[in-house]
Structure formats: structure tokens, C-alpha cells
Short mmCIF file of N, CA and C in Angstrom, two decimals:
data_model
loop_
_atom_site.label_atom_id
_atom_site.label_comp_id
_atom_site.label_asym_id
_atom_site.label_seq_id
_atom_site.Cartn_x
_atom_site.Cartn_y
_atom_site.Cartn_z
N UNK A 24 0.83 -1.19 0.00
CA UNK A 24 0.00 0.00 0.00
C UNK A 24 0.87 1.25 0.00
N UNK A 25 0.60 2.15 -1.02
CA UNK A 25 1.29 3.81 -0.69
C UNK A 25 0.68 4.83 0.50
N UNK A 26 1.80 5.00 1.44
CA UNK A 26 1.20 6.26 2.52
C UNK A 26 1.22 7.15 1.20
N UNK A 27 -0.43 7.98 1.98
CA UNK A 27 -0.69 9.29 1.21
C UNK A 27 -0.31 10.04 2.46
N UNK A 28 -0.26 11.75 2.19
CA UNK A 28 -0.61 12.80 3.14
C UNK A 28 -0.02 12.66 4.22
N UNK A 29 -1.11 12.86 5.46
CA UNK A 29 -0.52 12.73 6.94
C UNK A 29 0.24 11.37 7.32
N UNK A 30 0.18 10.00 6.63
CA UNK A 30 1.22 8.84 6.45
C UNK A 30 2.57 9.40 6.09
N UNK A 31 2.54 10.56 5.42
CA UNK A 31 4.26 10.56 5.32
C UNK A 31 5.16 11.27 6.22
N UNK A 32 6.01 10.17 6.83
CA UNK A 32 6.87 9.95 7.52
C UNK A 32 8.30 10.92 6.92
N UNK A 33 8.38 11.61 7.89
CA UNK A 33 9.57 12.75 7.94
C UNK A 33 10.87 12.85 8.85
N UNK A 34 11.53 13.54 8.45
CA UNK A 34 13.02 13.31 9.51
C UNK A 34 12.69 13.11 10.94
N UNK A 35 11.59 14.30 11.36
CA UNK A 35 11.50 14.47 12.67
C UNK A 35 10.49 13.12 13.42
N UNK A 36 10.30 12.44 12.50
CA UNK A 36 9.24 11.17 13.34
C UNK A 36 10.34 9.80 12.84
N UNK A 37 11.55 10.26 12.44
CA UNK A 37 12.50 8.73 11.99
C UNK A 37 13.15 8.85 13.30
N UNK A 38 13.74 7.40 13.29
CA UNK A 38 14.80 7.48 14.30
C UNK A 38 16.36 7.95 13.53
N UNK A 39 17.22 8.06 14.70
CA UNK A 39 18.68 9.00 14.16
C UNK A 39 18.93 8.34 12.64
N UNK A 40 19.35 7.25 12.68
CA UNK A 40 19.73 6.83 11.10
C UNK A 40 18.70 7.09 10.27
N UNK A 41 18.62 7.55 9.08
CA UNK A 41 18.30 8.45 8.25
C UNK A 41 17.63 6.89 7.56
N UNK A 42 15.95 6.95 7.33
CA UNK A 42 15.35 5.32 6.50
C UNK A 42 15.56 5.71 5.19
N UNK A 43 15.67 4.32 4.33
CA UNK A 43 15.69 4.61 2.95
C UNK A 43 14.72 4.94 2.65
N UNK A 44 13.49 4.72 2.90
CA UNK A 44 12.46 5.49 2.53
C UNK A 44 12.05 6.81 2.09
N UNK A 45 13.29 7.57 2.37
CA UNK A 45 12.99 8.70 2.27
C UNK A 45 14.05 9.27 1.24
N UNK A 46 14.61 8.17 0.47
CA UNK A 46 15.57 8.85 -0.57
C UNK A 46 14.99 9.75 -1.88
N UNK A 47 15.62 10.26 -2.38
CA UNK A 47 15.61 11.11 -3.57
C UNK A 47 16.67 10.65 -4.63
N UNK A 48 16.36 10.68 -5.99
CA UNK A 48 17.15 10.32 -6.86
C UNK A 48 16.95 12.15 -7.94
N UNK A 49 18.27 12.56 -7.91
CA UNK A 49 18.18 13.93 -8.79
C UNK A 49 18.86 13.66 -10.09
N UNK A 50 18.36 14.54 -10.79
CA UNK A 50 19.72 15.14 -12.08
C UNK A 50 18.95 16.76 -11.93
N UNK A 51 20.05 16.86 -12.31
CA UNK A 51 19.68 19.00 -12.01
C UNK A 51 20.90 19.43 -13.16
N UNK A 52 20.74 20.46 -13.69
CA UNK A 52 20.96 21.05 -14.76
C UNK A 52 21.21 22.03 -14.68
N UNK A 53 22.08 23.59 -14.95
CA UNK A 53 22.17 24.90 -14.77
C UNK A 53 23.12 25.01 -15.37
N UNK A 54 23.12 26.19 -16.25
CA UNK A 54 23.78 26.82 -16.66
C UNK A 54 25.38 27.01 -16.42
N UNK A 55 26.36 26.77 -17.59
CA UNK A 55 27.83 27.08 -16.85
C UNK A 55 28.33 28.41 -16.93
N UNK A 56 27.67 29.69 -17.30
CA UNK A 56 27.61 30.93 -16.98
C UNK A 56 26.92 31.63 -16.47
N UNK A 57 27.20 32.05 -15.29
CA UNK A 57 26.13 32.47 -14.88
C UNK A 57 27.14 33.92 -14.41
N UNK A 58 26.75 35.48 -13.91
CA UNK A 58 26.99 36.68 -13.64
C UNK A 58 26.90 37.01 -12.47
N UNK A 59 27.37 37.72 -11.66
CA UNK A 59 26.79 38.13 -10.47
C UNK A 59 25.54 39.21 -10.96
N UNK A 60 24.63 38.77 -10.19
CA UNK A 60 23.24 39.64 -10.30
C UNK A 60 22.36 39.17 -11.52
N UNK A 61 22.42 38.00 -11.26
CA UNK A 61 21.66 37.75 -12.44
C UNK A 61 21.23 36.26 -11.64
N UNK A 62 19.76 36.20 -12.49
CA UNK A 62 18.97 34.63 -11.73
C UNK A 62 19.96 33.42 -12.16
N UNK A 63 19.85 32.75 -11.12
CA UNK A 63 20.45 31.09 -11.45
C UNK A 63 19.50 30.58 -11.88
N UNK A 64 19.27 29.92 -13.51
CA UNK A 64 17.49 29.24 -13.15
C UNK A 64 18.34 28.14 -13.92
N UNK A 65 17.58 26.77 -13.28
CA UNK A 65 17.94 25.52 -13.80
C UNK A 65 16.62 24.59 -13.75
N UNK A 66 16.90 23.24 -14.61
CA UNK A 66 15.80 22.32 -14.43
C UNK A 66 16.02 21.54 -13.11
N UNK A 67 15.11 20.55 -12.17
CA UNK A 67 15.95 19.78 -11.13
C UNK A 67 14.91 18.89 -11.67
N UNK A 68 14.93 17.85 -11.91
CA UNK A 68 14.14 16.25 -11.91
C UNK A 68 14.65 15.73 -10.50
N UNK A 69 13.53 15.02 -10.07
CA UNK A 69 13.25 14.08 -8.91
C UNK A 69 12.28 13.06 -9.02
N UNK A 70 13.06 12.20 -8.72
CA UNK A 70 12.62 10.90 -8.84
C UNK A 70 12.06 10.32 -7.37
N UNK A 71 10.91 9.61 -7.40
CA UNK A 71 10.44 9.72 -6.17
C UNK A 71 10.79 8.09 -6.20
N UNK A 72 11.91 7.38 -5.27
CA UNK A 72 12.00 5.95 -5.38
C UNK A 72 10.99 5.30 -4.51
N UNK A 73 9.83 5.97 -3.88
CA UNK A 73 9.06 4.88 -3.03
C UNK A 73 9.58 4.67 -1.63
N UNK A 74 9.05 4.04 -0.48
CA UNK A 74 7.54 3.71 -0.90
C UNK A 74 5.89 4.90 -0.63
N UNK A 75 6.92 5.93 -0.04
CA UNK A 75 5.88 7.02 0.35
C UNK A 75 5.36 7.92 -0.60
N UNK A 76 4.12 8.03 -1.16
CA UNK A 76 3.77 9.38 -2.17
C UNK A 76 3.87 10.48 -1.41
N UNK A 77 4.04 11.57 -2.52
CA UNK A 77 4.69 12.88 -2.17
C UNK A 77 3.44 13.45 -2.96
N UNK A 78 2.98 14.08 -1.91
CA UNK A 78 1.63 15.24 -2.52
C UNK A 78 2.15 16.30 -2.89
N UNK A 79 1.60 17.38 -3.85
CA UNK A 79 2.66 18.86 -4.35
C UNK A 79 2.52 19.49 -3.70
N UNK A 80 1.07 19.76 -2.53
CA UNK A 80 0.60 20.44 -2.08
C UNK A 80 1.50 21.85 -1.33
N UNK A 81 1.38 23.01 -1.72
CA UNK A 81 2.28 24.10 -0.93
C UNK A 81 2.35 24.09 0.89
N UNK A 82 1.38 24.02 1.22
CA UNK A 82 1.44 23.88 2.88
C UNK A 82 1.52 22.44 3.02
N UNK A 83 0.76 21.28 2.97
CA UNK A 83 1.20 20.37 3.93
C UNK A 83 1.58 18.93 2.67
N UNK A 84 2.71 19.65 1.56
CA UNK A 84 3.02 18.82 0.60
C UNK A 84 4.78 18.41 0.96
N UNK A 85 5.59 18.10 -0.34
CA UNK A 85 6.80 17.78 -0.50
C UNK A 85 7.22 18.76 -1.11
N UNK A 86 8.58 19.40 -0.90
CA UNK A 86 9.00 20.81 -1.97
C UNK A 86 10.21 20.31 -2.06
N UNK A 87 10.80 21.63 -3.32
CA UNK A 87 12.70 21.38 -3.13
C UNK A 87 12.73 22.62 -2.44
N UNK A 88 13.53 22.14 -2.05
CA UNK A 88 14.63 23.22 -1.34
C UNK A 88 16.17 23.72 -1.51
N UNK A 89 15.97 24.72 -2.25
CA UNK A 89 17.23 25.24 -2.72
C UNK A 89 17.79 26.21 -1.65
N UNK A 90 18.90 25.68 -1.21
CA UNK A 90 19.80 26.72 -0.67
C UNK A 90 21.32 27.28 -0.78
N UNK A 91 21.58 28.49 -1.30
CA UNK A 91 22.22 29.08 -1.56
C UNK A 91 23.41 29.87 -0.62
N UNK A 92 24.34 29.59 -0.81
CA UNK A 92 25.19 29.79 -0.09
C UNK A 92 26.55 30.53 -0.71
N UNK A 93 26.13 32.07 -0.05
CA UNK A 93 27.17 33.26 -0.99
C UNK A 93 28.24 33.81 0.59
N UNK A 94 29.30 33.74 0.35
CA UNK A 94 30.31 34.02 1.14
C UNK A 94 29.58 33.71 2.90
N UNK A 95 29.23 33.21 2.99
CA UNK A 95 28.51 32.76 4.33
C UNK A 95 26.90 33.36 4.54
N UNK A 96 26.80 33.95 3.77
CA UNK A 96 25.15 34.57 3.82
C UNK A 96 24.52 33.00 3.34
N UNK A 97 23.27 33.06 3.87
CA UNK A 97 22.57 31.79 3.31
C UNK A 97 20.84 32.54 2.70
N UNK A 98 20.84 31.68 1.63
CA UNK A 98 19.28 32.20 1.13
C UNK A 98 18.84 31.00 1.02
N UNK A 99 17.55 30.95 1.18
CA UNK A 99 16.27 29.61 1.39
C UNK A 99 15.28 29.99 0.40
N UNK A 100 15.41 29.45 -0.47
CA UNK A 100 14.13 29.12 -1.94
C UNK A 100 13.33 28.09 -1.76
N UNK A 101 12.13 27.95 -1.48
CA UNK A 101 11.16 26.43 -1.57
C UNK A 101 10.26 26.84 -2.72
N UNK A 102 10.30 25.25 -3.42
CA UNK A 102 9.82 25.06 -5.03
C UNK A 102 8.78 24.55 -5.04
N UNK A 103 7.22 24.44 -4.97
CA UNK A 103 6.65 23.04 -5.16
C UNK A 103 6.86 22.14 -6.14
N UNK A 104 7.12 20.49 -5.98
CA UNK A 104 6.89 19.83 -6.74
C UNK A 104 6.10 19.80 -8.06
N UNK A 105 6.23 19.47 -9.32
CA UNK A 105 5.48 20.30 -10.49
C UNK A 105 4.20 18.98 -10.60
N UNK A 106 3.98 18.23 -9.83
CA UNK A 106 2.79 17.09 -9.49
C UNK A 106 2.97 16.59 -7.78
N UNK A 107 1.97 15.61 -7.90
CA UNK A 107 2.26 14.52 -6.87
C UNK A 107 3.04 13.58 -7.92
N UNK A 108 3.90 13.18 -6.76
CA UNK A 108 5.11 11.95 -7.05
C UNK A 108 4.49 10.44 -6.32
N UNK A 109 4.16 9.94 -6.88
CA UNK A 109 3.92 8.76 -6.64
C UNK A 109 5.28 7.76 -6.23
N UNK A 110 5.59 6.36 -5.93
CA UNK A 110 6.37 5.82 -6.10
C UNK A 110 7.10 5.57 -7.61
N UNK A 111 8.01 5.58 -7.78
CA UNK A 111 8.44 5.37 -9.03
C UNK A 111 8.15 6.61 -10.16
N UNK A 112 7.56 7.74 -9.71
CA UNK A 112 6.99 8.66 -10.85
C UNK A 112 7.97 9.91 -10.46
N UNK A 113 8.51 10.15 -11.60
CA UNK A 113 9.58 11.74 -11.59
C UNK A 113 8.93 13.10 -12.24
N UNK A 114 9.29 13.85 -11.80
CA UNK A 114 8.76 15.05 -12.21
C UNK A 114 9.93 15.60 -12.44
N UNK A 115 9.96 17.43 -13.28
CA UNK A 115 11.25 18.45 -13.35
C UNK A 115 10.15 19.36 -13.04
N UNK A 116 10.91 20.44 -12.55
CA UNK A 116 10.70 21.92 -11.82
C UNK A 116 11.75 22.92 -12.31
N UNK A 117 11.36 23.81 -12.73
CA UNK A 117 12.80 24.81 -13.04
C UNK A 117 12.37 25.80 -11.84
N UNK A 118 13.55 26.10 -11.63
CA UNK A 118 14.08 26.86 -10.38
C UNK A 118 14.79 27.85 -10.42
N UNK A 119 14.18 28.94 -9.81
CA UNK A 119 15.09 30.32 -10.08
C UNK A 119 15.12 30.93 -8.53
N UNK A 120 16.96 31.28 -8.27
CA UNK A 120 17.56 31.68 -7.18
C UNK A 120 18.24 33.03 -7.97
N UNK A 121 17.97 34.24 -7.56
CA UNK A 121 18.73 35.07 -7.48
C UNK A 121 19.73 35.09 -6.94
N UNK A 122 21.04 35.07 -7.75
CA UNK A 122 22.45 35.83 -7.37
C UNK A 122 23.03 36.91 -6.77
N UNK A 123 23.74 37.62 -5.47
CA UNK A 123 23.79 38.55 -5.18
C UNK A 123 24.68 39.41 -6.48
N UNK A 124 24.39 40.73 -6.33
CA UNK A 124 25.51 41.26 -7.29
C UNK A 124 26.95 41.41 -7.25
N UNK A 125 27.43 40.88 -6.29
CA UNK A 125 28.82 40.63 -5.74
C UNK A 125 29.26 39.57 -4.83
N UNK A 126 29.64 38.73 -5.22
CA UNK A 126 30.30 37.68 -4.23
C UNK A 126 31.60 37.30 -4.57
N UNK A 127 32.21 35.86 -3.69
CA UNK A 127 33.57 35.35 -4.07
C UNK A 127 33.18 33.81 -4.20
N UNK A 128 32.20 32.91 -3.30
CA UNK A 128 32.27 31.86 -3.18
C UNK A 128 30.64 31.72 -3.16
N UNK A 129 29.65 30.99 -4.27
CA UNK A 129 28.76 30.82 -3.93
C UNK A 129 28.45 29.23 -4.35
N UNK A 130 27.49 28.39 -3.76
CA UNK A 130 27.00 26.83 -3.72
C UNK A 130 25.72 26.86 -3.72
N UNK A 131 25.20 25.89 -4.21
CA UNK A 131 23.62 26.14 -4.65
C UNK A 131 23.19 24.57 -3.74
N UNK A 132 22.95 24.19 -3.36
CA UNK A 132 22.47 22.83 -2.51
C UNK A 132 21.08 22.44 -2.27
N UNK A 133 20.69 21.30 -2.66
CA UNK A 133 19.41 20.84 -3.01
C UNK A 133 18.51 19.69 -1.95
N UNK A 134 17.64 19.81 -1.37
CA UNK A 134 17.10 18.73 -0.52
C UNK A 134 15.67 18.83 -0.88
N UNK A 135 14.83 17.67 -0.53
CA UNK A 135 13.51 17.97 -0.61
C UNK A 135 13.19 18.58 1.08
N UNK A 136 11.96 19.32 0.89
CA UNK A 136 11.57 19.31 2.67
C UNK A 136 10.17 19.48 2.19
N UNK A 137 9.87 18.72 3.66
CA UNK A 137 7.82 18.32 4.14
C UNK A 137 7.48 19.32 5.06
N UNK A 138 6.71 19.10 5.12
CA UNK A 138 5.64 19.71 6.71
C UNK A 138 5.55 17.99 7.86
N UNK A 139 5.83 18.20 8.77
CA UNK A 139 5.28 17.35 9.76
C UNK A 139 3.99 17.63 10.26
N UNK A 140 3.72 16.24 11.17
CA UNK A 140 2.16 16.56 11.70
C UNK A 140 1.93 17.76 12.57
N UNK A 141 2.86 18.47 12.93
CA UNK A 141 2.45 19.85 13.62
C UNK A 141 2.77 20.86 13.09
N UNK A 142 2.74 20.80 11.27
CA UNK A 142 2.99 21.79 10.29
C UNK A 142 4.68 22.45 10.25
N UNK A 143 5.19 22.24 11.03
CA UNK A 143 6.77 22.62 10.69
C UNK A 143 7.48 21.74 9.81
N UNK A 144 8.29 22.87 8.88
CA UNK A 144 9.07 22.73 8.22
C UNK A 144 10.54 21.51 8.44
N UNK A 145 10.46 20.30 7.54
CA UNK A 145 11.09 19.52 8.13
C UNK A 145 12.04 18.65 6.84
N UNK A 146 13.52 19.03 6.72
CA UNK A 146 14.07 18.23 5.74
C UNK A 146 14.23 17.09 5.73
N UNK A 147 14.09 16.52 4.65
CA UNK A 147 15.05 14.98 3.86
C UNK A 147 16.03 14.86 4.49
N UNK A 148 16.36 13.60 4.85
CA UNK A 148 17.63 13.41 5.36
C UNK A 148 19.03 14.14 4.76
N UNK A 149 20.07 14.27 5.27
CA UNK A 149 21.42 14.47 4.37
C UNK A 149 22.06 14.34 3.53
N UNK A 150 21.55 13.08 3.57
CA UNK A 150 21.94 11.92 2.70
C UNK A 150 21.75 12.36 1.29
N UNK A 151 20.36 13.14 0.98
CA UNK A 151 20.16 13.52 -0.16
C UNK A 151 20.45 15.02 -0.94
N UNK A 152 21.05 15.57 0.17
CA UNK A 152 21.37 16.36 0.28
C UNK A 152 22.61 16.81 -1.00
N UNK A 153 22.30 17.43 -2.72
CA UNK A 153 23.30 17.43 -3.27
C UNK A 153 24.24 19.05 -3.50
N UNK A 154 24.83 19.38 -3.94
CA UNK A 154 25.34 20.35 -4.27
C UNK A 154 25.13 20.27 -6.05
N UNK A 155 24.31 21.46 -6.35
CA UNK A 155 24.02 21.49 -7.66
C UNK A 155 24.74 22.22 -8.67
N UNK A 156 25.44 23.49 -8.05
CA UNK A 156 25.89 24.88 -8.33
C UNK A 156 26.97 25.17 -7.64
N UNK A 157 28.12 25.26 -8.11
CA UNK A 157 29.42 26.53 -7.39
C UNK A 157 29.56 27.26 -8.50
N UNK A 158 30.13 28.25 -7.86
CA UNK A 158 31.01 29.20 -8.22
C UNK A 158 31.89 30.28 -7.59
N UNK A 159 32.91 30.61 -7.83
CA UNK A 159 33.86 31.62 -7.56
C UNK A 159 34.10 32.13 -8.27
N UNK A 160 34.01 33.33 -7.61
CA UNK A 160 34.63 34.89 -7.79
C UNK A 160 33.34 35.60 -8.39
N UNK A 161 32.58 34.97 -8.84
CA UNK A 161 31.56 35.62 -9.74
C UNK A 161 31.42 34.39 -11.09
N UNK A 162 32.23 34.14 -11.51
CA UNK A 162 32.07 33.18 -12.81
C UNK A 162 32.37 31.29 -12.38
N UNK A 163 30.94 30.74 -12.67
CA UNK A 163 30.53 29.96 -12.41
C UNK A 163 31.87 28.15 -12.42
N UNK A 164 31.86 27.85 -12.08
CA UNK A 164 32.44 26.36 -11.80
C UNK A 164 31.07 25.02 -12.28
N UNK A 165 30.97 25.11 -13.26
CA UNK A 165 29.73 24.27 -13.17
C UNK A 165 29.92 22.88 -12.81
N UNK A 166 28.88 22.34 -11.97
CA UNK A 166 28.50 21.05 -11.09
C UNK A 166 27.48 20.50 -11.65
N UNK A 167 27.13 19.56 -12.52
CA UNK A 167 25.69 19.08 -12.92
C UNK A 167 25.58 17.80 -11.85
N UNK A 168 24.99 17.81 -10.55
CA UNK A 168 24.94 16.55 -9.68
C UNK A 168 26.41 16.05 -8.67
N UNK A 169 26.37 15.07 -8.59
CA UNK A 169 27.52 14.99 -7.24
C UNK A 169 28.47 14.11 -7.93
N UNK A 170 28.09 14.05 -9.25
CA UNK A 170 29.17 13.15 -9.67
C UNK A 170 29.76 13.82 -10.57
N UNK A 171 29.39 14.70 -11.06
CA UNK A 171 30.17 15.92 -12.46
C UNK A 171 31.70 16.84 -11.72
N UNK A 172 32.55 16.97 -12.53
CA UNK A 172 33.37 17.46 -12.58
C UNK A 172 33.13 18.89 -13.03
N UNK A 173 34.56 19.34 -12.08
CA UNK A 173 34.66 20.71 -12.30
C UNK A 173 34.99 21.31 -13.30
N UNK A 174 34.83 22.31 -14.58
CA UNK A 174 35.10 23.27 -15.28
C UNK A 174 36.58 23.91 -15.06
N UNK A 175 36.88 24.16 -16.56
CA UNK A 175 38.01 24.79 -15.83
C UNK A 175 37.70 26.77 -15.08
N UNK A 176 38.38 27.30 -14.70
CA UNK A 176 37.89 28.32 -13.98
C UNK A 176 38.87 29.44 -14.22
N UNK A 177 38.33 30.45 -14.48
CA UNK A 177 38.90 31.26 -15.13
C UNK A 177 38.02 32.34 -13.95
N UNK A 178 39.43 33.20 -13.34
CA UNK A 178 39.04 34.29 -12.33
C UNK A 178 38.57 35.73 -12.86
N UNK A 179 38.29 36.36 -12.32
CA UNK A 179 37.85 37.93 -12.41
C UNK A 179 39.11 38.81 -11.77
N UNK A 180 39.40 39.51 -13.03
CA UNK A 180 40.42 40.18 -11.95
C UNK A 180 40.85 40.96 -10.75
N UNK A 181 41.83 40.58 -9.84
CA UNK A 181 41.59 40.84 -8.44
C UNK A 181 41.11 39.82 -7.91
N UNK A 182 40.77 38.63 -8.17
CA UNK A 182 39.78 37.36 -7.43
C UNK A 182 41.10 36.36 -7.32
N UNK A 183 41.30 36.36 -5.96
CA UNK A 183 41.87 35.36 -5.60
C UNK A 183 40.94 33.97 -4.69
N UNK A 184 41.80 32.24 -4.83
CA UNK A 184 41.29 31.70 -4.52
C UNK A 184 41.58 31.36 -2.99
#
């Protein structure tokens, strides 16, 4: 049987080790130029491996969660899912994070997060936790997923690493 809704089981009702149940399978996509001051927008596919359905719903659904990380400032983007995810059923979402207009070191990092049964905000384990996006100095390092290699990188002048 698939848990719907209030059946789905979240970080804060697992015990410490993180269940498979709650994995995510990504590919995410973005751009290998990107500017300071200008939107990051990329596709993210998620694959929902089961066995819990993921409702889209904005308040008490499944979202991504993009977080952005510019010289230690942190920004928090939540996406809804572009359906319900069933077991086995993937969806894509394009996603747009504004860039500050000046940085040195920025990371774009991806998790899903739920609502628990007392409506707080509650992430996916770590585990799924990918890094989608770097860059330094301003001009991008592109990352497509946790297994892509780095670009070569070419600084801005005055940008040291």
C-alpha cells in the first residue's frame, strides 16, 4: 500500500539513522555561466524511489529546497513539486535563485523538505542532500549533480582563490 498525506513519515518522526524510505534520486541542470546579479534558473528532476507518495501540495506537501550559499550569507528558496510523485513517478521543476551582485564563493544545494504533523518545516535526510551549483569569484564552476566534474575556472580580476 502507498502512505498518502498525513502517512508521510519525515526526519523528525525517523529514528537518528536516516530510512531509505525517504531517498531522492536527482539530475539538475544549470547553466555554466552564470553573472553576479543575475537569476540562477535551472531544471531539477526528482525521482520519487518509493515507498511514500509525495503530494505537491504548498502547505502540507513535498517541496525542493534550494539553498544558496554566498560568502557565508545563506538564502532559502522552496519550489513546489510540479505534481504529486507517486512511487516510481519523476517530475522536473525549473528553479530560479537570485544571485547577489557581488560575491567570491557561492554553492547552490538541493534537498527535498515536508511539513510534519504539527505543520513545521522539516528536511530529507542528508543523505540527499546534493550540491548542484558553485562558483567563484563571480564566474561559475559548473557542477551538474555529485558526480560531475569541475570546469576549468577562469578568475575575475583581483579574485583570488
Amino acid at each position: 500500500p502507498v502512505a498518502r498525506g498525513a502517512d508521510l513519515r519525515l526526519p523528525a518522526d525517523s529514528d537518528p539513522k536516516p530510512p531509505l524510505d525517504l531517498r531522492v534520486h536527482w539530475e539538475v541542470r544549470f547553466p555554466e555561466k552564470v553573472l553576479p546579479g543575475d537569476v540562477l534558473e535551472g531544471d531539477v528532476r526528482v525521482t520519487n524511489p518509493g515507498p511514500f507518495y509525495w503530494p505537491a501540495h504548498r502547505v502540507r506537501g513535498v517541496q525542493i529546497g534550494a539553498v544558496l550559499v554566498c560568502n557565508g550569507r545563506l538564502q532559502v528558496h522552496v519550489f513546489p513539486l510540479p505534481h504529486d510523485l507517486a512511487p516510481g513517478d519523476t517530475g522536473t521543476r525549473r528553479v530560479f535563485v537570485p544571485l547577489p551582485d557581488r560575491y567570491g564563493r557561492c554553492t547552490l544545494y538541493l534537498n527535498l523538505v515536508g511539513t510534519d504533523r504539527d505543520g513545521r518545516r522539516q528536511w530529507f535526510p542528508p543523505e540527499n542532500l546534493i550540491e548542484a551549483w558553485r562558483s567563484e569569484c563571480g564566474l561559475q564552476d559548473a557542477r551538474y549533480g555529485m558526480d560531475a566534474e569541475f570546469k576549468s575556472r577562469k578568475l575575475s580580476p583581483g579574485c583570488s582563490m
